[in-house]
Amino acid sequence: MFPLHRGRRLRTNESIRSLVRETTLSPSDFMFPMFIAEGENIQVEIASMPGIFRRSIDLTVKEVIELFDLGIRAVNIYVKVGENLKDNTGKEAWNKDGLMQNTIRAIKTSCPEMIVMPDVALDPYSIYGHDGIIERGDVANDATNEALVKMAVSHAQAGADFVAPSDMMDGRVLRLRQGLDAAGFQNVCIMSYSAKYASAFYGPFRDALDSAPVDSTEIPKDKKTYQMDYANRIEAIKEALWDVEEGADMVMVKPGIAYLDIVREVKNAVNVPVTVFHVSGEYAMIKAAAERGWLDHDKIMMEQLMCIKRAGASLISTYFAKEAAILLKK
């Protein structure tokens, strides 16, 4: 009756463990989120995200080249625009000479093979901090979609490989696909934030872009009317399937570690690659615990990234991308 099968045989040493390892990580599994600021030679560390910076375009380009040399093949970019450029229409979002558009051009000129996925949402450009246009006290879905199409086409004109709508408006993937195709950008891909939850894990990100909703009794105080309820599972599958039907080339689940059950559900449901966003709050918690000596930074970082990949991620958008790539190179 003594067991003939001993699982420990395949755990005897690292050589055997690596031989039978089911999941592996490489730098090409990562996408690095980058924050862009106006000016030259600007690099400002984000207080709630140690090691992450808002950079001007010139320093962003230098960083992109370093990332590419490490084997990272994609960046997801966000811009911090001046208050004087914000309004309720988001029109700065499709300015052909805007900060985002100039950043895309600079990156593609200096590092043509780096895949650039600019964020498509109006919150950095909104006086209200919401992802869309405010009408009658709420975010207007269809009017916002029209603005997002203009924004996405301007990104494609600047050289973006993907557009990455993070707004969670209904029907926006179809409108973006139609708009891109009509403008002659049939080969520009769409990575849709399909299952983006209304999460408290985004706090440091909003510090980085100053994009939190403003405190007003006249508009929604948060983003729960368009981002998903974190109590829901089936809704995530439905949203991802809708986006694929509307033309999404990739779908995203956001946040990451706290939502790995959703990652697996979506992975099982769709026939396109699944991206997972390992978000700012998840990054900040590891940094804070490691600074206090409570956790081993590198071991926790790699364990979390491996778990996200194991759950079904084809691509991981993570602020740890550069650190993890350096560690993997060693």
Tab-separated table of N, CA, C and O in Angstrom, residues 85-95 121-128 130-135 140 143-151:
chain	number	residue	atom	x	y	z
A	85	LEU	N	-4.989	72.624	-20.145
A	85	LEU	CA	-5.394	71.849	-21.326
A	85	LEU	C	-6.604	70.960	-21.056
A	85	LEU	O	-7.079	70.269	-21.948
A	86	LYS	N	-7.103	70.993	-19.830
A	86	LYS	CA	-8.235	70.140	-19.465
A	86	LYS	C	-9.559	70.868	-19.655
A	86	LYS	O	-9.668	72.069	-19.397
A	87	ASP	N	-10.556	70.139	-20.136
A	87	ASP	CA	-11.923	70.670	-20.234
A	87	ASP	C	-12.882	69.488	-20.169
A	87	ASP	O	-12.506	68.401	-19.746
A	88	ASN	N	-14.110	69.690	-20.573
A	88	ASN	CA	-15.091	68.597	-20.537
A	88	ASN	C	-15.282	67.944	-21.897
A	88	ASN	O	-16.108	67.059	-22.042
A	89	THR	N	-14.516	68.359	-22.896
A	89	THR	CA	-14.644	67.715	-24.209
A	89	THR	C	-13.518	66.717	-24.455
A	89	THR	O	-13.671	65.801	-25.261
A	90	GLY	N	-12.382	66.925	-23.790
A	90	GLY	CA	-11.228	66.069	-24.023
A	90	GLY	C	-10.496	66.366	-25.314
A	90	GLY	O	-9.679	65.568	-25.763
A	91	LYS	N	-10.732	67.522	-25.914
A	91	LYS	CA	-10.214	67.796	-27.258
A	91	LYS	C	-8.691	67.744	-27.346
A	91	LYS	O	-8.135	67.458	-28.401
A	92	GLU	N	-7.997	68.009	-26.235
A	92	GLU	CA	-6.532	67.906	-26.260
A	92	GLU	C	-6.080	66.468	-26.527
A	92	GLU	O	-4.964	66.242	-27.011
A	93	ALA	N	-6.966	65.504	-26.264
A	93	ALA	CA	-6.617	64.088	-26.442
A	93	ALA	C	-6.341	63.741	-27.893
A	93	ALA	O	-5.663	62.742	-28.167
A	94	TRP	N	-6.873	64.507	-28.852
A	94	TRP	CA	-6.611	64.220	-30.263
A	94	TRP	C	-5.859	65.352	-30.967
A	94	TRP	O	-5.852	65.468	-32.178
A	95	ASN	N	-5.177	66.154	-30.177
A	95	ASN	CA	-4.288	67.175	-30.733
A	95	ASN	C	-3.107	66.481	-31.403
A	95	ASN	O	-2.346	65.767	-30.744
A	121	ALA	N	-8.370	57.020	-23.032
A	121	ALA	CA	-9.382	57.406	-22.043
A	121	ALA	C	-9.245	58.899	-21.831
A	121	ALA	O	-8.170	59.468	-22.030
A	122	LEU	N	-10.312	59.538	-21.407
A	122	LEU	CA	-10.309	60.996	-21.307
A	122	LEU	C	-9.917	61.535	-19.942
A	122	LEU	O	-9.785	62.753	-19.794
A	123	ASP	N	-9.725	60.673	-18.944
A	123	ASP	CA	-9.509	61.208	-17.596
A	123	ASP	C	-8.288	62.130	-17.462
A	123	ASP	O	-8.359	63.106	-16.715
A	124	PRO	N	-7.157	61.898	-18.174
A	124	PRO	CA	-6.055	62.866	-18.024
A	124	PRO	C	-6.379	64.244	-18.593
A	124	PRO	O	-5.709	65.228	-18.271
A	125	TYR	N	-7.413	64.312	-19.430
A	125	TYR	CA	-7.755	65.552	-20.129
A	125	TYR	C	-9.033	66.196	-19.586
A	125	TYR	O	-9.454	67.243	-20.062
A	126	SER	N	-9.646	65.550	-18.586
A	126	SER	CA	-10.950	65.989	-18.090
A	126	SER	C	-10.823	66.878	-16.862
A	126	SER	O	-10.089	66.555	-15.915
A	127	ILE	N	-11.564	67.965	-16.836
A	127	ILE	CA	-11.587	68.815	-15.644
A	127	ILE	C	-12.276	68.095	-14.479
A	127	ILE	O	-12.136	68.504	-13.323
A	128	TYR	N	-13.001	67.027	-14.798
A	128	TYR	CA	-13.710	66.279	-13.765
A	128	TYR	C	-12.974	65.016	-13.319
A	128	TYR	O	-13.376	64.376	-12.342
A	130	HIS	N	-12.902	62.227	-14.876
A	130	HIS	CA	-13.616	61.028	-15.312
A	130	HIS	C	-13.137	60.593	-16.696
A	130	HIS	O	-12.516	61.369	-17.438
A	131	ASP	N	-13.450	59.338	-17.027
A	131	ASP	CA	-12.970	58.752	-18.280
A	131	ASP	C	-13.799	59.166	-19.492
A	131	ASP	O	-13.551	58.674	-20.599
A	132	GLY	N	-14.770	60.032	-19.280
A	132	GLY	CA	-15.617	60.446	-20.378
A	132	GLY	C	-16.180	61.841	-20.186
A	132	GLY	O	-15.875	62.542	-19.204
A	133	ILE	N	-17.017	62.217	-21.121
A	133	ILE	CA	-17.643	63.546	-21.139
A	133	ILE	C	-18.836	63.548	-20.192
A	133	ILE	O	-19.669	62.630	-20.211
A	134	ILE	N	-18.921	64.566	-19.354
A	134	ILE	CA	-20.022	64.671	-18.395
A	134	ILE	C	-21.192	65.411	-19.040
A	134	ILE	O	-21.036	66.521	-19.565
A	135	GLU	N	-22.342	64.765	-19.014
A	135	GLU	CA	-23.595	65.385	-19.465
A	135	GLU	C	-24.682	65.058	-18.453
A	135	GLU	O	-24.843	63.892	-18.063
A	140	ALA	N	-21.414	60.474	-20.260
A	140	ALA	CA	-22.220	60.210	-21.461
A	140	ALA	C	-21.507	59.169	-22.316
A	140	ALA	O	-20.452	59.437	-22.890
A	143	ALA	N	-21.395	59.880	-26.535
A	143	ALA	CA	-20.598	61.069	-26.837
A	143	ALA	C	-19.127	60.811	-26.520
A	143	ALA	O	-18.227	61.251	-27.251
A	144	THR	N	-18.876	60.090	-25.438
A	144	THR	CA	-17.499	59.734	-25.095
A	144	THR	C	-16.885	58.847	-26.166
A	144	THR	O	-15.723	59.024	-26.553
A	145	ASN	N	-17.651	57.885	-26.672
A	145	ASN	CA	-17.130	57.003	-27.721
A	145	ASN	C	-16.676	57.796	-28.946
A	145	ASN	O	-15.657	57.474	-29.567
A	146	GLU	N	-17.436	58.813	-29.312
A	146	GLU	CA	-17.048	59.636	-30.465
A	146	GLU	C	-15.703	60.314	-30.212
A	146	GLU	O	-14.848	60.386	-31.107
A	147	ALA	N	-15.500	60.782	-28.981
A	147	ALA	CA	-14.224	61.414	-28.637
A	147	ALA	C	-13.093	60.388	-28.635
A	147	ALA	O	-11.970	60.678	-29.093
A	148	LEU	N	-13.359	59.193	-28.155
A	148	LEU	CA	-12.335	58.153	-28.098
A	148	LEU	C	-11.871	57.745	-29.491
A	148	LEU	O	-10.691	57.427	-29.688
A	149	VAL	N	-12.780	57.745	-30.448
A	149	VAL	CA	-12.399	57.420	-31.826
A	149	VAL	C	-11.401	58.451	-32.350
A	149	VAL	O	-10.372	58.101	-32.941
A	150	LYS	N	-11.684	59.734	-32.120
A	150	LYS	CA	-10.752	60.780	-32.557
A	150	LYS	C	-9.391	60.595	-31.897
A	150	LYS	O	-8.344	60.754	-32.525
A	151	MET	N	-9.422	60.263	-30.627
A	151	MET	CA	-8.190	60.065	-29.867
A	151	MET	C	-7.395	58.887	-30.436
A	151	MET	O	-6.185	58.990	-30.688
